[in-house]
Coordinates of C-alpha atoms in Angstrom, one line a residue:
M1 CA -32.0 -13.7 36.2
S2 CA -29.2 -16.0 36.5
V3 CA -25.3 -15.7 36.3
H4 CA -23.1 -18.3 34.9
I5 CA -19.8 -18.8 36.6
V6 CA -17.1 -21.2 35.3
A7 CA -14.3 -22.3 37.6
L8 CA -11.0 -24.0 36.5
G9 CA -8.3 -25.4 38.6
C10 CA -7.8 -26.7 42.1
E11 CA -7.1 -24.5 45.1
R12 CA -5.3 -27.3 47.1
P13 CA -1.9 -28.6 46.4
G14 CA -1.7 -31.9 44.2
H15 CA -2.0 -32.3 40.7
N16 CA -4.4 -35.5 40.6
A17 CA -7.3 -33.7 42.7
T18 CA -10.4 -35.5 42.4
E19 CA -14.2 -34.7 43.4
E20 CA -13.7 -36.8 46.7
E21 CA -10.7 -34.6 48.0
P22 CA -11.6 -31.5 49.8
G23 CA -10.0 -29.1 47.1
H24 CA -13.3 -29.8 45.1
G25 CA -15.9 -30.8 47.6
Q26 CA -16.8 -29.0 51.1
G27 CA -14.2 -26.7 52.0
G28 CA -13.2 -25.4 48.6
L29 CA -13.1 -21.7 47.6
L30 CA -16.5 -21.5 45.9
W31 CA -18.2 -24.1 48.0
S32 CA -17.4 -21.9 51.0
Y33 CA -18.6 -18.8 49.5
L34 CA -21.7 -20.2 48.1
G35 CA -22.4 -22.4 51.1
W36 CA -21.6 -22.0 54.9
G37 CA -19.5 -18.9 54.1
M38 CA -22.5 -16.9 53.3
V39 CA -23.6 -17.2 56.9
G40 CA -21.0 -15.0 58.4
V41 CA -21.1 -12.7 55.4
M42 CA -24.7 -12.2 54.3
R43 CA -26.5 -12.7 57.7
G44 CA -30.3 -11.5 57.6
R45 CA -30.4 -11.7 53.8
W46 CA -31.4 -15.3 53.8
D47 CA -34.7 -16.4 52.6
V48 CA -36.1 -19.8 54.2
V49 CA -38.0 -21.9 51.6
D50 CA -39.5 -25.2 52.8
G51 CA -37.3 -25.0 55.8
A52 CA -33.9 -25.0 54.1
P53 CA -31.9 -22.0 53.5
Q54 CA -32.3 -20.4 50.0
G55 CA -28.4 -20.1 49.5
A56 CA -28.0 -23.9 50.0
I57 CA -26.1 -25.7 47.2
A58 CA -28.0 -28.5 45.3
A59 CA -26.2 -31.8 45.0
P60 CA -23.5 -31.8 42.4
C61 CA -24.1 -33.3 39.1
H62 CA -21.8 -33.8 35.9
H63 CA -22.5 -31.4 32.9
T64 CA -24.3 -32.9 30.2
L65 CA -22.0 -31.9 27.4
N66 CA -18.7 -32.3 29.1
T67 CA -18.3 -34.7 31.9
A68 CA -15.1 -33.0 33.2
F69 CA -17.4 -30.2 34.7
A70 CA -19.5 -30.7 37.8
E71 CA -22.5 -28.3 38.0
Y72 CA -23.7 -26.6 41.1
Q73 CA -26.7 -23.9 41.7
A74 CA -27.3 -21.7 44.5
R75 CA -28.8 -18.3 45.2
V76 CA -27.0 -15.2 46.2
L77 CA -28.0 -11.5 47.0
G78 CA -31.6 -12.5 47.7
D79 CA -32.8 -14.1 44.6
V80 CA -30.1 -14.0 41.9
R81 CA -29.4 -17.7 40.8
V82 CA -25.9 -18.6 40.4
V83 CA -24.9 -21.7 38.0
L84 CA -21.3 -22.8 38.7
H85 CA -19.4 -25.1 36.2
D86 CA -16.4 -26.5 38.1
C87 CA -13.5 -28.4 36.6
P88 CA -10.6 -29.3 39.0
R89 CA -8.3 -30.8 36.6
W90 CA -6.6 -29.1 33.7
D91 CA -5.8 -32.2 31.8
L92 CA -9.6 -33.1 31.7
L93 CA -10.2 -30.1 29.5
D94 CA -8.3 -31.9 26.7
S95 CA -10.7 -34.6 26.3
N96 CA -13.3 -32.3 25.0
W97 CA -12.0 -28.8 24.2
V98 CA -14.8 -27.8 21.7
T99 CA -17.5 -28.0 24.7
T100 CA -15.1 -26.0 27.1
Q101 CA -15.1 -23.2 24.3
S102 CA -19.2 -23.3 24.4
L103 CA -19.1 -23.1 28.2
L104 CA -16.8 -20.3 28.3
E105 CA -18.7 -18.5 25.7
Q106 CA -21.8 -18.8 27.7
A107 CA -20.0 -18.0 31.1
D108 CA -20.6 -14.6 32.7
I109 CA -17.7 -14.8 35.3
L110 CA -14.4 -17.0 34.9
V111 CA -12.6 -18.1 38.1
I112 CA -9.0 -19.5 37.7
K113 CA -7.6 -21.2 41.0
Y114 CA -4.5 -22.6 41.8
S115 CA -2.3 -23.4 44.9
V116 CA 0.7 -21.4 45.7
N117 CA 2.5 -24.7 46.9
D118 CA 1.8 -26.5 43.8
K119 CA 4.1 -24.9 41.3
L120 CA 4.1 -27.9 38.7
T121 CA 0.2 -27.3 38.1
F122 CA 0.8 -23.6 37.9
Q123 CA 3.5 -24.0 35.2
Q124 CA 1.2 -26.2 33.2
L125 CA -1.5 -23.5 33.7
R126 CA 0.9 -20.8 32.6
D127 CA 2.5 -22.6 29.6
T128 CA 0.0 -24.7 28.0
Y129 CA -3.7 -23.8 29.0
G130 CA -3.1 -19.9 29.5
P131 CA -2.2 -19.2 25.9
R132 CA -5.2 -21.5 24.8
I133 CA -7.8 -19.3 27.0
R134 CA -6.3 -16.0 26.3
P135 CA -7.5 -15.5 22.8
L136 CA -11.0 -16.6 23.9
L137 CA -11.2 -14.0 26.8
R138 CA -10.1 -11.2 24.3
H139 CA -13.0 -12.4 22.0
W140 CA -15.6 -12.6 24.4
A141 CA -14.5 -10.0 27.3
I142 CA -15.8 -11.5 30.2
P143 CA -14.4 -10.7 33.8
V144 CA -11.6 -13.0 35.2
V145 CA -10.7 -13.7 38.6
V146 CA -7.3 -15.4 39.4
A147 CA -7.4 -16.5 42.8
A148 CA -3.8 -17.9 44.5
V149 CA -4.8 -20.0 47.6
G150 CA -2.4 -21.0 50.5
A151 CA 0.4 -19.8 52.4
R152 CA 4.0 -20.2 51.1
L153 CA 6.2 -22.6 53.2
N154 CA 9.5 -22.1 54.3
E155 CA 11.9 -24.9 54.7
D156 CA 13.2 -24.1 58.1
G157 CA 10.8 -22.0 59.6
P158 CA 6.8 -21.4 60.2
P159 CA 4.4 -20.7 57.2
C160 CA 5.1 -17.1 55.8
T161 CA 1.9 -15.2 54.6
C162 CA 3.9 -12.3 53.1
P163 CA 3.0 -12.1 49.5
L164 CA 6.4 -10.7 48.8
C165 CA 8.4 -13.4 50.4
A166 CA 10.9 -15.1 48.1
S167 CA 12.3 -17.4 50.6
D168 CA 10.5 -20.5 49.2
W169 CA 10.8 -19.6 45.4
R170 CA 11.9 -23.0 44.7
S171 CA 8.8 -24.9 45.8
S172 CA 6.0 -22.2 45.8
V173 CA 4.7 -19.8 43.2
P174 CA 5.9 -16.4 43.7
H175 CA 3.8 -13.3 44.0
S176 CA 5.2 -11.8 40.8
E177 CA 4.6 -14.9 38.8
G178 CA 0.9 -15.0 39.7
L179 CA 0.4 -11.3 39.2
Q180 CA 2.1 -11.6 35.7
L181 CA -0.2 -14.4 34.8
S182 CA -3.2 -12.2 35.7
Q183 CA -2.1 -9.3 33.7
D184 CA -1.7 -11.6 30.7
L185 CA -5.1 -12.9 30.9
G186 CA -6.4 -9.3 31.8
A187 CA -7.6 -10.8 35.2
T188 CA -8.1 -9.4 38.8
Y189 CA -5.4 -11.2 40.9
L190 CA -6.3 -12.3 44.5
E191 CA -4.3 -14.0 47.2
L192 CA -6.0 -15.8 49.9
P193 CA -3.6 -17.4 52.7
S194 CA -6.4 -19.4 54.0
L195 CA -10.0 -20.4 53.3
N196 CA -11.7 -18.7 56.4
D197 CA -14.7 -16.4 56.6
F198 CA -12.9 -13.3 56.1
F199 CA -10.8 -14.1 53.1
V200 CA -13.5 -16.0 51.3
G201 CA -16.5 -13.8 52.3
R202 CA -15.3 -10.2 52.4
Y203 CA -12.1 -10.6 50.2
F204 CA -13.0 -13.1 47.3
G205 CA -16.7 -12.7 48.0
G206 CA -16.6 -9.0 47.7
V207 CA -14.9 -9.1 44.3
L208 CA -17.1 -11.7 43.1
E209 CA -20.3 -10.0 44.0
Y210 CA -19.0 -6.8 42.4
F211 CA -18.9 -8.7 39.1
I212 CA -22.2 -10.3 39.9
V213 CA -24.0 -6.8 40.0
Q214 CA -22.0 -5.6 37.1
C215 CA -23.4 -8.7 35.0
L216 CA -26.9 -8.0 36.3
K217 CA -26.9 -4.5 35.2
Q218 CA -25.7 -5.3 31.8
K219 CA -28.3 -7.9 31.4
A220 CA -31.1 -5.4 32.6
K221 CA -29.9 -2.7 30.1
Q222 CA -30.0 -5.3 27.3
R223 CA -33.3 -6.5 28.2
P224 CA -35.5 -3.4 27.7
E225 CA -34.0 -2.8 24.3
K226 CA -35.1 -6.4 23.0
R227 CA -38.6 -5.6 24.6
R228 CA -38.9 -2.5 22.6
S229 CA -37.5 -4.0 19.4
H230 CA -40.1 -6.7 19.5
R231 CA -42.8 -4.1 20.4
V232 CA -42.1 -1.5 17.8
S233 CA -41.1 -2.8 14.2
E234 CA -39.0 0.1 12.9
P235 CA -38.5 0.0 9.2
R236 CA -34.8 -0.6 8.3
P237 CA -33.1 1.8 5.6
P238 CA -31.9 0.0 2.4
Q239 CA -28.3 -0.7 2.0
L240 CA -26.4 1.4 -0.5
E241 CA -23.8 -0.6 -2.4
Q242 CA -20.4 0.7 -3.2
P243 CA -20.0 2.1 -6.7
A244 CA -18.4 0.0 -9.6
R245 CA -14.5 0.4 -9.6
L246 CA -13.1 2.5 -12.4
P247 CA -11.2 0.5 -14.9
N248 CA -7.4 0.9 -14.9
V249 CA -5.5 2.9 -17.8
R250 CA -2.4 1.1 -18.7
V251 CA 0.8 2.8 -19.9
E252 CA 3.3 0.9 -22.2
E253 CA 6.9 0.6 -21.0
S254 CA 9.4 3.5 -22.2
S255 CA 11.4 2.8 -25.0
F256 CA 13.6 5.9 -24.8
S257 CA 16.8 4.2 -24.5
R258 CA 15.9 1.6 -27.3
D259 CA 14.9 4.6 -29.7
L260 CA 18.3 6.3 -29.2
Q261 CA 20.3 3.1 -29.6
W262 CA 18.4 2.7 -32.9
L263 CA 19.4 6.0 -33.9
L264 CA 23.1 5.0 -33.0
E265 CA 22.8 1.8 -35.2
R266 CA 20.8 2.8 -38.1
G267 CA 20.3 6.4 -38.3
V268 CA 23.3 7.1 -40.4
Q269 CA 21.3 9.1 -42.9
F270 CA 21.0 11.9 -40.1
A271 CA 24.6 11.4 -38.6
D272 CA 26.6 14.6 -38.7
V273 CA 29.7 13.5 -36.7
A274 CA 32.2 11.0 -38.2
F275 CA 35.2 9.4 -36.2
Y276 CA 38.6 8.4 -37.7
A277 CA 41.7 6.6 -36.3
S278 CA 44.6 8.8 -35.9
D279 CA 47.2 6.2 -37.1
S280 CA 45.6 5.1 -40.2
G281 CA 42.8 7.5 -41.0
K282 CA 40.4 4.5 -40.9
E283 CA 36.7 5.3 -40.4
L284 CA 35.6 4.1 -37.0
G285 CA 31.9 5.3 -36.9
W286 CA 29.3 7.9 -37.1
A287 CA 27.4 9.7 -34.5
H288 CA 25.1 12.8 -33.9
A289 CA 26.0 16.1 -32.6
A290 CA 22.9 16.6 -30.8
V291 CA 23.1 13.6 -28.7
L292 CA 26.8 14.0 -27.9
C293 CA 26.5 17.7 -27.1
S294 CA 23.3 17.1 -24.8
V295 CA 25.1 14.3 -22.8
S296 CA 28.8 15.6 -22.7
P297 CA 30.2 18.9 -21.9
Y298 CA 33.5 17.6 -23.6
F299 CA 31.8 17.0 -26.9
R300 CA 30.0 20.2 -26.7
Q301 CA 33.1 22.4 -26.4
L302 CA 34.9 20.2 -28.9
L303 CA 32.1 20.4 -31.7
L304 CA 31.0 23.9 -31.1
G305 CA 33.8 25.6 -29.4
P306 CA 33.6 27.6 -26.1
Q307 CA 30.0 28.9 -25.5
P308 CA 29.6 32.4 -23.9
R309 CA 27.6 31.0 -20.9
D310 CA 30.6 28.5 -19.9
R311 CA 32.8 29.7 -17.2
P312 CA 36.5 30.0 -17.5
V313 CA 38.5 26.7 -16.3
S314 CA 42.1 26.8 -15.0
R315 CA 44.5 24.8 -17.0
C316 CA 46.0 21.8 -15.6
G317 CA 47.9 18.6 -16.6
C318 CA 44.7 16.5 -16.6
Q319 CA 42.7 19.0 -19.0
D320 CA 45.7 18.3 -21.4
A321 CA 45.2 14.7 -21.1
I322 CA 41.5 15.1 -21.8
Q323 CA 42.1 17.2 -24.9
G324 CA 44.4 14.7 -26.3
L325 CA 41.7 12.0 -26.7
L326 CA 40.0 13.7 -29.6
S327 CA 40.4 16.5 -32.0
R328 CA 39.0 17.9 -35.1
W329 CA 40.2 16.6 -38.5
D330 CA 42.4 19.3 -40.2
G331 CA 43.0 17.6 -43.5
G332 CA 46.3 15.9 -42.5
F333 CA 45.6 12.4 -44.1
D334 CA 46.8 11.5 -47.4
E335 CA 43.3 11.1 -48.6
P336 CA 40.2 13.0 -47.2
P337 CA 37.7 10.6 -45.6
R338 CA 35.0 9.4 -47.8
T339 CA 31.3 8.2 -47.0
D340 CA 28.9 6.0 -48.9
V341 CA 25.7 7.7 -47.4
P342 CA 25.4 11.5 -48.2
L343 CA 24.6 13.5 -45.2
P344 CA 22.7 16.8 -45.2
G345 CA 24.2 20.0 -43.5
H346 CA 27.6 20.4 -41.8
L347 CA 29.7 17.4 -41.3
S348 CA 32.2 17.4 -38.2
R349 CA 35.1 14.9 -38.5
L350 CA 36.9 13.7 -35.3
V351 CA 40.1 12.0 -35.0
V352 CA 40.4 9.5 -32.1
K353 CA 44.0 9.6 -30.8
D354 CA 43.7 7.5 -27.8
P355 CA 44.1 3.7 -28.7
L356 CA 41.9 2.4 -26.0
L357 CA 39.2 4.8 -27.1
C358 CA 39.7 3.5 -30.5
L359 CA 39.1 -0.1 -29.7
C360 CA 35.9 0.6 -27.7
L361 CA 34.5 3.4 -29.5
W362 CA 31.4 1.6 -30.3
E363 CA 30.8 0.6 -26.8
T364 CA 31.4 4.1 -25.5
L365 CA 29.0 5.6 -28.1
K366 CA 26.4 3.1 -27.0
F367 CA 26.8 4.0 -23.6
L368 CA 26.3 7.6 -24.3
Y369 CA 23.4 7.3 -26.3
R370 CA 21.6 5.1 -23.8
G371 CA 21.5 7.8 -21.5
A372 CA 24.7 7.3 -19.8
S373 CA 23.0 5.1 -17.2
E374 CA 24.6 1.8 -17.9
W375 CA 27.9 2.2 -16.1
K376 CA 28.1 -1.5 -15.3
Q377 CA 27.3 -2.7 -18.8
L378 CA 30.0 -0.5 -20.2
Q379 CA 32.5 -1.8 -17.8
D380 CA 31.5 -5.6 -18.6
A381 CA 31.7 -4.9 -22.2
A382 CA 35.3 -3.3 -22.1
T383 CA 36.5 -6.1 -19.8
E384 CA 35.4 -8.7 -22.4
K385 CA 37.0 -6.9 -25.2
L386 CA 40.2 -5.6 -23.7
K387 CA 40.9 -8.7 -21.5
N388 CA 43.2 -6.3 -19.1
S389 CA 41.9 -4.7 -15.8
V390 CA 44.5 -1.9 -16.1
A391 CA 43.4 -0.9 -19.5
V392 CA 39.6 -1.2 -18.6
A393 CA 40.3 1.2 -15.6
E394 CA 41.9 3.7 -18.0
L395 CA 39.2 3.6 -20.4
M396 CA 36.6 4.2 -17.6
D397 CA 38.5 7.3 -16.4
R398 CA 38.5 8.5 -20.0
V399 CA 34.7 7.9 -20.6
R400 CA 34.3 9.5 -17.2
S401 CA 36.0 12.7 -18.2
F402 CA 33.4 13.1 -21.1
L403 CA 30.5 13.3 -18.6
E404 CA 32.0 15.7 -16.0
M405 CA 29.9 18.8 -15.7
E406 CA 33.1 20.9 -15.2
K407 CA 36.6 20.2 -16.4
G408 CA 39.0 19.1 -13.7
S409 CA 36.2 17.9 -11.4
R410 CA 36.4 14.6 -10.4
D411 CA 33.8 14.8 -7.4
T412 CA 30.8 14.6 -9.7
L413 CA 31.0 10.9 -10.6
S414 CA 32.6 7.9 -8.8
H415 CA 33.9 4.6 -9.9
S416 CA 30.8 2.9 -8.0
S417 CA 28.0 5.5 -8.7
Q418 CA 25.5 5.3 -11.4
Q419 CA 25.8 7.8 -14.2
P420 CA 23.2 10.7 -14.6
P421 CA 20.3 10.4 -16.7
H422 CA 20.1 11.4 -20.3
S423 CA 19.8 15.1 -20.7
L424 CA 18.3 15.5 -24.1
G425 CA 15.8 17.8 -22.5
N426 CA 18.5 20.6 -22.5
L427 CA 18.3 20.9 -26.4
L428 CA 14.3 21.4 -26.1
N429 CA 13.3 24.5 -27.8
S430 CA 17.1 25.4 -28.3
P431 CA 18.8 26.4 -31.4
L432 CA 21.9 24.7 -30.3
C433 CA 22.9 22.0 -33.1
S434 CA 19.2 22.5 -34.6
D435 CA 18.6 21.5 -38.1
V436 CA 15.0 22.1 -38.4
I437 CA 12.6 24.7 -37.4
F438 CA 8.8 24.3 -36.8
M439 CA 6.5 27.2 -37.4
V440 CA 3.2 26.8 -35.2
Q441 CA 0.9 29.6 -35.1
G442 CA 3.7 32.3 -35.7
S443 CA 6.0 30.6 -33.0
V444 CA 9.4 29.4 -34.1
L445 CA 10.3 26.1 -32.4
P446 CA 13.8 24.7 -33.3
A447 CA 14.3 21.0 -33.1
H448 CA 16.8 18.4 -34.3
R449 CA 15.9 15.7 -37.0
A450 CA 18.1 13.1 -35.3
V451 CA 15.8 13.2 -32.1
L452 CA 12.6 13.2 -33.9
V453 CA 13.2 10.5 -36.3
A454 CA 14.5 8.0 -33.3
R455 CA 11.3 9.0 -31.3
C456 CA 8.4 9.2 -33.8
D457 CA 7.7 7.0 -36.8
V458 CA 5.7 9.5 -38.6
M459 CA 8.4 12.1 -38.4
A460 CA 11.1 9.5 -39.5
A461 CA 8.8 8.8 -42.4
M462 CA 8.4 12.5 -43.1
F463 CA 12.2 13.5 -43.0
S464 CA 13.3 10.4 -44.8
G465 CA 11.1 9.9 -47.9
K466 CA 10.4 12.2 -50.9
Y467 CA 8.6 14.8 -48.9
A468 CA 9.1 18.7 -48.9
E469 CA 10.0 18.5 -45.1
A470 CA 13.1 16.2 -46.0
R471 CA 14.7 19.2 -48.1
S472 CA 13.3 22.1 -46.2
R473 CA 14.7 23.5 -43.0
V474 CA 11.5 25.3 -42.2
V475 CA 8.3 23.1 -41.5
P476 CA 5.0 24.5 -41.1
I477 CA 2.6 22.9 -38.6
H478 CA -1.1 23.3 -39.1
G479 CA -4.2 22.4 -36.7
V480 CA -2.2 22.5 -33.4
S481 CA -1.4 25.2 -31.1
S482 CA 2.1 26.2 -30.1
D483 CA 1.7 25.2 -26.5
T484 CA 0.5 21.8 -27.6
F485 CA 3.2 21.1 -30.1
L486 CA 5.7 22.2 -27.6
S487 CA 4.3 19.8 -25.0
F488 CA 4.5 17.2 -27.8
L489 CA 8.3 17.7 -28.5
E490 CA 8.9 17.8 -24.8
Y491 CA 7.7 14.1 -24.5
L492 CA 10.1 13.3 -27.4
Y493 CA 13.2 15.0 -25.8
T494 CA 12.5 13.9 -22.0
D495 CA 10.0 11.2 -22.3
T496 CA 7.6 12.9 -19.9
C497 CA 4.5 15.0 -20.2
C498 CA 2.8 17.0 -17.7
P499 CA -0.2 18.9 -19.2
A500 CA -1.6 21.9 -17.2
S501 CA -5.2 20.9 -17.5
V502 CA -7.7 18.4 -18.7
L503 CA -8.2 20.4 -22.0
H504 CA -4.6 20.8 -22.7
A505 CA -4.1 16.9 -22.0
M506 CA -7.0 16.3 -24.6
A507 CA -5.1 18.5 -26.9
V508 CA -1.7 16.9 -26.5
L509 CA -3.7 13.5 -26.9
V510 CA -4.9 14.6 -30.4
C511 CA -1.5 15.5 -31.3
A512 CA -0.1 12.3 -30.1
E513 CA -2.7 10.4 -32.1
M514 CA -1.8 12.3 -35.3
Y515 CA 1.9 11.5 -35.2
Q516 CA 1.0 8.0 -34.0
V517 CA 3.0 8.1 -30.5
K518 CA 1.0 5.6 -28.7
R519 CA 2.6 5.9 -25.4
L520 CA 2.0 9.8 -25.2
Q521 CA -1.6 9.2 -25.9
H522 CA -1.9 6.9 -22.8
L523 CA 0.0 9.1 -20.5
C524 CA -2.4 11.9 -21.6
E525 CA -5.4 9.6 -20.7
V526 CA -3.8 8.9 -17.2
C527 CA -3.6 12.7 -16.7
I528 CA -7.0 13.3 -17.8
C529 CA -8.3 10.5 -15.5
A530 CA -6.5 11.9 -12.6
Y531 CA -7.6 15.4 -13.1
L532 CA -11.2 14.4 -13.2
Q533 CA -11.2 12.0 -10.4
S534 CA -9.5 14.7 -8.1
M535 CA -12.6 16.9 -8.6
P536 CA -15.2 17.1 -5.8
S537 CA -18.7 16.6 -6.5
R538 CA -19.5 20.3 -6.2
E539 CA -16.8 21.4 -8.6
L540 CA -17.7 18.5 -11.1
S541 CA -21.3 19.7 -11.2
T542 CA -20.4 23.4 -11.8
T543 CA -17.3 22.9 -14.0
G544 CA -17.4 24.2 -17.6
I545 CA -15.7 21.0 -18.8
S546 CA -18.0 18.9 -20.8
V547 CA -17.1 15.2 -19.8
I548 CA -19.7 14.0 -22.7
R549 CA -17.7 16.0 -25.2
L550 CA -14.3 14.5 -23.8
L551 CA -16.0 11.1 -24.3
R552 CA -16.8 12.2 -28.0
R553 CA -13.2 13.2 -28.7
A554 CA -11.9 10.0 -27.0
K555 CA -13.9 7.9 -29.3
C556 CA -12.9 10.0 -32.4
H557 CA -9.3 10.0 -31.8
N558 CA -8.9 6.2 -30.7
A559 CA -8.6 6.8 -26.9
D560 CA -10.1 3.4 -26.3
Q561 CA -9.0 3.2 -22.6
L562 CA -10.1 6.8 -21.8
Y563 CA -13.5 6.2 -23.7
V564 CA -14.4 3.2 -21.6
W565 CA -13.1 4.9 -18.2
L566 CA -15.3 8.2 -19.0
L567 CA -18.3 5.8 -19.4
H568 CA -17.8 4.4 -16.0
F569 CA -17.0 7.9 -14.6
I570 CA -20.3 9.2 -15.9
A571 CA -22.2 6.1 -14.5
N572 CA -20.7 6.4 -11.0
N573 CA -21.7 10.2 -11.0
Y574 CA -25.0 9.7 -12.6
L575 CA -26.8 12.1 -10.5
I576 CA -24.5 14.8 -11.7
F577 CA -24.3 14.3 -15.2
S578 CA -27.8 13.2 -15.9
H579 CA -29.1 16.7 -15.0
K580 CA -26.7 18.4 -17.6
P581 CA -28.1 19.2 -21.0
D582 CA -25.2 17.5 -23.0
F583 CA -26.3 14.3 -21.3
M584 CA -28.9 13.7 -24.2
E585 CA -25.8 13.7 -26.7
L586 CA -24.9 10.2 -25.7
S587 CA -25.8 7.4 -28.2
E588 CA -28.4 4.8 -27.3
E589 CA -25.8 2.2 -26.8
E590 CA -23.7 4.4 -24.5
R591 CA -27.0 5.3 -22.6
E592 CA -27.9 1.7 -21.9
Q593 CA -24.4 1.1 -20.5
V594 CA -24.5 4.0 -18.3
E595 CA -28.0 3.0 -16.9
R596 CA -26.7 -0.4 -16.3
L597 CA -23.7 0.6 -14.4
R598 CA -25.3 3.8 -12.8
W599 CA -24.9 4.5 -9.2
P600 CA -27.0 4.6 -7.2
S601 CA -29.1 2.0 -8.9
R602 CA -32.6 2.4 -9.6
G603 CA -33.4 -0.4 -7.0
Y604 CA -31.8 1.3 -4.3
L605 CA -33.7 4.7 -5.1
Q606 CA -37.0 2.7 -5.2
Q607 CA -36.1 1.0 -1.8
L608 CA -35.2 4.6 -0.4
S609 CA -38.4 6.0 -1.4
E610 CA -40.4 3.1 0.0
Y611 CA -38.5 3.4 3.3
Q612 CA -39.2 7.1 3.5
Q613 CA -43.0 6.8 2.8
C614 CA -43.1 4.2 5.6
R615 CA -41.2 6.4 8.0
R616 CA -43.8 9.3 7.3
Q617 CA -46.6 7.0 7.7
L618 CA -45.4 5.7 11.1
R619 CA -44.8 9.1 12.4
K620 CA -48.5 10.1 11.2
S621 CA -49.9 6.8 13.1
R622 CA -48.0 8.0 16.4
C623 CA -49.6 10.1 19.2
S624 CA -48.8 13.6 18.5
V625 CA -48.6 14.3 22.4
M626 CA -46.1 11.3 22.7

């Protein structure tokens, strides 16, 4: 067994050390340890071969791959061959850094040497070559010894051998810098004041022999494993690949704000609030009481009057100013307001008394209909129209008063904060401002035509055309449970849907497909996928939910994304679903696709069977005693 040692640097002062100088030849650190230094340390352990000591060093020769390294060979610790590759100059490594890396890769021990009185060479080692060697050491994990050789010299006194002396820091390398370099390299740090028998043999030699012994133990440990692997050919188990990734289910972007803006711009047929100017009686616009009452407590009290649940509020001057913005029409105009579009139900007429609100009524209504979340857009539109910063500030105060949760409270909203989101969910299943009632399995579900028309195209056609639902206040719903239809209305009012189970999500999906609400259908698909994917394998094998029947319903109701996802889900859990009775309900084309995507594959199962059979035969062929 042999040990390869790579030595870098020169232990004698002088940046341009060569082989002929004593720093590299006789009298050097490694030469002293491997040559005459062994005599005083390892007496009695020398073996004489052909009249020469076994530890003698052969003649130096340059390395065949890199001429910067000189190669030496010797024997230590009895019969351990040491191969030494020594490079005394750091700049020689730049000529062929690739072969230097190969030598470091083959090395068992790395020795880095420098002189404490050659600060220029040390700085070159620390700043240039240390960062290049550090990644290689971390990758190969070989032991490193950093040896600082020489006594620090004082300018006025004799040489000082104290490692903590800092009086000669200008010309010598301090102990702290050498220690820091060794810590950066993960090395063992040694300081040798002189190259005598004690420091070279027992101090440096003891550390180097320790690493040599550890290296021999590591190689001896690896050798029997290699012999055993060649002697017994153990079969290797097959590699199981990962299952195919399930396809993504995409959901369309929300159109909630756009739907309500469409209602404001084109839903005049279902408008039940009209605005008029106080000075001329001119019609300013139309709106819908359900939307205004849901977003603004001020409009709710103005249109519906004080509700029993409203808390009494103290009167103050600011409340009088708020009440002076709008008022209900009392017939004070010369001619009653007229409209060209006949409106069903009760019509509320409001008189706008504030001139700023008259000018920017459309921008204010658009702001309220889009969920009161575009405060900056309202401010920009008012600035462009009014061209007066003071007037814009007054208008924003008036709009802010509409959105206050309690009258007289100015802490709810601030000038810089974003407004609260739309609160149409407060009108869900509420008789407040409702103008239609759904009868579902004996349950009474009040709703608002304006919201339904804006959010669902099928209901817009149902309430706008020449159908019975357009003239009737009570509308029966067949083929859908009350819980399912209530979840459908919840999405129309809040733009969210949270089914309680897989079956509930599938029922809502069928209802969404019936009324052509595509985004709700995609949300239900995501919920079903999330519920099934979160089930453990044990629960998936014992659950009463039939994934095959979910696949059939997804295909029947045009849930294409869910259909493809379920096929991949069945293939990824093939061992669970293939043993269920409803697996035979798959069509021939679906079964072929599942077989093609199945996990684990047939090839892996066949390799696993062959591996197990080979292991059984191997156990039978061995001696029962052994």
